[in-house]
Coordinates of C-alpha atoms in Angstrom, one line a residue:
M8 CA -106.1 180.3 -75.1
S9 CA -106.3 177.6 -77.7
V10 CA -102.7 176.7 -77.4
T11 CA -103.5 176.1 -73.5
A12 CA -106.7 174.3 -74.3
G13 CA -104.9 171.7 -76.6
V14 CA -102.0 171.0 -74.1
N15 CA -104.9 170.7 -71.3
D16 CA -106.5 167.9 -73.5
T17 CA -103.5 166.1 -74.3
I18 CA -102.8 166.1 -70.5
I19 CA -106.4 164.9 -69.6
A20 CA -106.0 162.1 -72.3
V21 CA -102.7 160.9 -71.0
R22 CA -103.8 160.8 -67.6
E23 CA -106.9 158.9 -68.6
K24 CA -104.7 156.3 -70.3
L25 CA -102.4 156.0 -67.3
R26 CA -105.3 155.5 -65.1
G27 CA -106.6 152.7 -67.6
K28 CA -109.6 154.5 -69.1
V29 CA -109.9 153.7 -72.7
G30 CA -111.7 156.2 -75.0
Q31 CA -112.5 156.4 -78.6
T32 CA -109.4 156.2 -81.0
K33 CA -109.4 157.0 -84.7
V34 CA -107.8 154.1 -86.5
K35 CA -106.0 155.2 -89.5
R36 CA -106.2 153.2 -92.6
Y37 CA -103.2 151.1 -93.8
W38 CA -101.7 151.9 -97.2
P39 CA -99.4 149.5 -98.9
G40 CA -96.1 151.3 -99.5
K41 CA -96.7 154.4 -97.5
A42 CA -95.2 154.8 -94.2
P43 CA -97.3 155.7 -91.0
E44 CA -97.3 158.8 -89.4
W45 CA -95.6 157.8 -86.4
A46 CA -92.7 156.5 -88.3
E47 CA -92.3 159.6 -90.2
E48 CA -92.0 161.6 -86.8
D49 CA -89.2 159.1 -85.8
K50 CA -87.3 159.8 -88.8
E51 CA -87.5 163.6 -88.0
E52 CA -86.4 163.2 -84.6
D53 CA -83.3 160.9 -85.5
V54 CA -82.3 163.6 -88.0
T55 CA -82.5 166.4 -85.6
M56 CA -80.1 164.6 -83.1
H57 CA -77.6 164.1 -85.8
K58 CA -77.7 167.7 -86.7
V59 CA -76.9 168.6 -83.2
V60 CA -73.4 167.6 -83.5
V61 CA -71.4 170.5 -85.1
L62 CA -67.7 171.0 -85.1
D63 CA -66.2 174.1 -85.4
K64 CA -62.8 174.1 -87.2
K65 CA -60.2 176.3 -86.2
D66 CA -56.4 176.4 -86.8
D67 CA -55.7 173.7 -84.0
P68 CA -52.2 171.9 -84.0
R69 CA -53.9 168.7 -82.6
L70 CA -55.8 168.5 -85.5
R71 CA -53.1 169.3 -88.1
R72 CA -51.2 166.6 -86.2
L73 CA -53.7 164.0 -86.5
A74 CA -54.4 164.7 -90.2
K75 CA -50.5 164.1 -91.0
T76 CA -50.5 160.8 -89.0
R77 CA -53.5 159.6 -91.0
T78 CA -51.7 160.8 -94.3
E79 CA -48.6 158.7 -93.2
N80 CA -50.8 155.6 -92.1
R81 CA -52.6 155.6 -95.6
E82 CA -48.9 155.9 -97.3
Q83 CA -47.7 152.9 -95.4
A84 CA -51.0 150.9 -96.0
E85 CA -50.1 151.4 -99.8
I86 CA -46.6 150.5 -99.6
I87 CA -47.4 147.2 -97.5
T88 CA -50.2 146.4 -100.1
T89 CA -47.7 146.7 -103.0
D90 CA -45.1 144.6 -101.0
Q91 CA -47.5 142.1 -100.3
E92 CA -48.5 142.2 -104.1
E93 CA -44.9 141.8 -105.0
E94 CA -44.7 138.7 -102.5
L95 CA -47.7 136.9 -103.8
N96 CA -46.4 137.3 -107.4
N97 CA -42.8 136.0 -106.4
Q98 CA -44.7 133.4 -104.8
E99 CA -46.8 132.3 -107.7
T100 CA -43.7 132.4 -110.0
K101 CA -41.9 130.1 -107.7
E102 CA -44.9 127.6 -107.5
E103 CA -45.3 127.5 -111.4
E104 CA -41.6 127.1 -111.8
E105 CA -41.8 124.2 -109.3
R106 CA -44.7 122.7 -111.1
R107 CA -42.7 123.1 -114.5
R108 CA -39.8 120.9 -112.8
I109 CA -41.7 118.1 -111.5
K110 CA -43.5 117.7 -114.7
E111 CA -40.1 117.5 -116.3
K112 CA -39.1 115.0 -113.8
N113 CA -42.0 112.9 -114.6
L114 CA -41.4 112.9 -118.0
E115 CA -37.9 111.8 -117.6
R116 CA -38.8 109.0 -115.5
E117 CA -41.5 107.7 -118.0
Q118 CA -38.9 107.9 -120.8
G119 CA -36.3 106.0 -118.7
E120 CA -36.6 104.5 -115.6
D121 CA -33.8 105.6 -113.4
P122 CA -31.9 103.0 -111.2
F123 CA -32.6 102.6 -107.6
Y124 CA -31.0 101.0 -104.7
V125 CA -32.6 97.6 -103.6
Q126 CA -31.0 95.9 -100.5
K127 CA -29.3 92.6 -100.6
T128 CA -31.9 90.7 -98.7
E129 CA -34.8 92.1 -100.8
R130 CA -32.9 91.3 -104.3
D131 CA -34.5 88.7 -106.2
T132 CA -32.0 86.8 -108.9
I133 CA -33.2 85.5 -112.4
V134 CA -31.7 82.3 -111.3
E135 CA -33.7 82.2 -108.0
R136 CA -36.8 83.2 -109.7
K137 CA -36.8 80.2 -112.2
R138 CA -36.0 77.7 -109.5
L139 CA -38.9 79.0 -107.6
E140 CA -41.0 78.9 -110.8
A141 CA -40.2 75.2 -111.2
E142 CA -41.0 74.5 -107.6
E143 CA -44.4 75.8 -108.1
Q144 CA -45.2 74.0 -111.2
L145 CA -43.8 70.7 -109.8
R146 CA -46.4 71.3 -106.7
K147 CA -49.4 72.1 -109.3
N148 CA -48.3 68.6 -111.3
M149 CA -48.2 66.5 -108.0
V150 CA -51.8 68.0 -107.3
L151 CA -53.2 67.2 -110.4
E152 CA -51.7 63.6 -110.5
D153 CA -53.1 62.9 -107.0
V154 CA -56.6 63.4 -108.5
E155 CA -58.1 60.4 -110.1
T156 CA -60.3 61.5 -112.9
D157 CA -61.2 57.9 -114.8
D158 CA -64.6 59.3 -115.3
E159 CA -64.0 59.7 -119.0
T160 CA -62.3 56.5 -119.7
N161 CA -64.9 54.1 -118.2
E162 CA -68.1 56.2 -118.5
A163 CA -70.2 53.4 -120.4
E164 CA -69.3 50.8 -117.9
E165 CA -70.3 53.4 -115.2
Y166 CA -73.4 54.1 -117.1
E167 CA -74.5 50.3 -116.9
V168 CA -73.8 49.8 -113.5
W169 CA -75.9 52.7 -112.6
R170 CA -78.8 51.7 -114.9
T171 CA -78.8 48.2 -113.2
R172 CA -78.6 50.0 -109.4
D173 CA -81.6 52.0 -110.5
I174 CA -83.5 49.2 -112.2
A175 CA -83.1 47.1 -108.8
R176 CA -84.3 50.0 -106.8
L177 CA -87.3 50.5 -108.7
K178 CA -88.2 46.6 -108.6
R179 CA -87.6 46.8 -104.8
E180 CA -90.1 49.6 -104.5
R181 CA -92.6 47.9 -106.9
D182 CA -92.5 44.7 -104.9
S183 CA -92.9 46.6 -101.8
R184 CA -95.7 48.3 -102.8
E185 CA -97.6 45.2 -104.1
A186 CA -96.6 43.2 -101.1
M187 CA -98.4 46.0 -98.9
L188 CA -101.7 45.9 -101.0
R189 CA -102.0 42.2 -100.7
A190 CA -101.4 42.4 -97.0
R191 CA -104.0 45.0 -96.9
S192 CA -106.2 43.2 -99.2
C193 CA -105.9 40.2 -97.1
L194 CA -106.8 41.9 -94.0
L195 CA -110.1 43.4 -95.5
L196 CA -111.1 39.9 -96.7
Q197 CA -110.5 38.6 -93.1
E198 CA -112.5 41.5 -91.6
E199 CA -115.4 41.0 -94.2
Q200 CA -115.5 37.1 -93.2
E201 CA -115.3 38.0 -89.5
K202 CA -118.3 40.4 -89.8
S203 CA -120.2 38.1 -92.0
E204 CA -119.8 35.3 -89.3
E205 CA -120.9 37.6 -86.5
Q206 CA -124.1 38.5 -88.7
A207 CA -124.7 35.0 -89.4
A208 CA -124.3 34.2 -85.8
H209 CA -126.4 37.0 -84.7
K210 CA -129.5 36.0 -87.1
I211 CA -129.1 32.6 -85.9
K212 CA -129.5 34.2 -82.1
Q213 CA -132.7 35.8 -83.2

């Protein structure tokens, strides 16, 4: 009777949840590092599913043939890997040999340069090179001769000319300032005289 009562209680609880009724539930405390109960239940279910598959081994010709092909495939795979390793080793030795040959050639070139072919149009003879250098030197000399640099020879005269020009400029500026001051003072005197005359005329009228 207790078994059926437990089943009935669970059925009733499921129906209430489906209808939307919410009842009291007991909350389990979380403990760090400890898996919850529902996770343990899931693990047990997974394990049982894996245990269901059981093979009954009998003397089956298909299984023997399959095992034989697997062993042959393994042997072929091992042979292929050794062949590949040999090819890699051969390739590495060839690369090392090629590097060694290149280094030797570079050393030979450094010790003595190998002659190489130059086309006739690109050839530059010694006589032609000297002629071109002489023309270049003449051009440089002509440019240097065209520029007049007599500043160094007449330096004292140039200084005297500059000094007289500068003194004359300063004198002109001073004269113009003095003339402006004289004109301004004349204007001020004239204005004062006019004011005094106006005041005198104004006093006479009063």
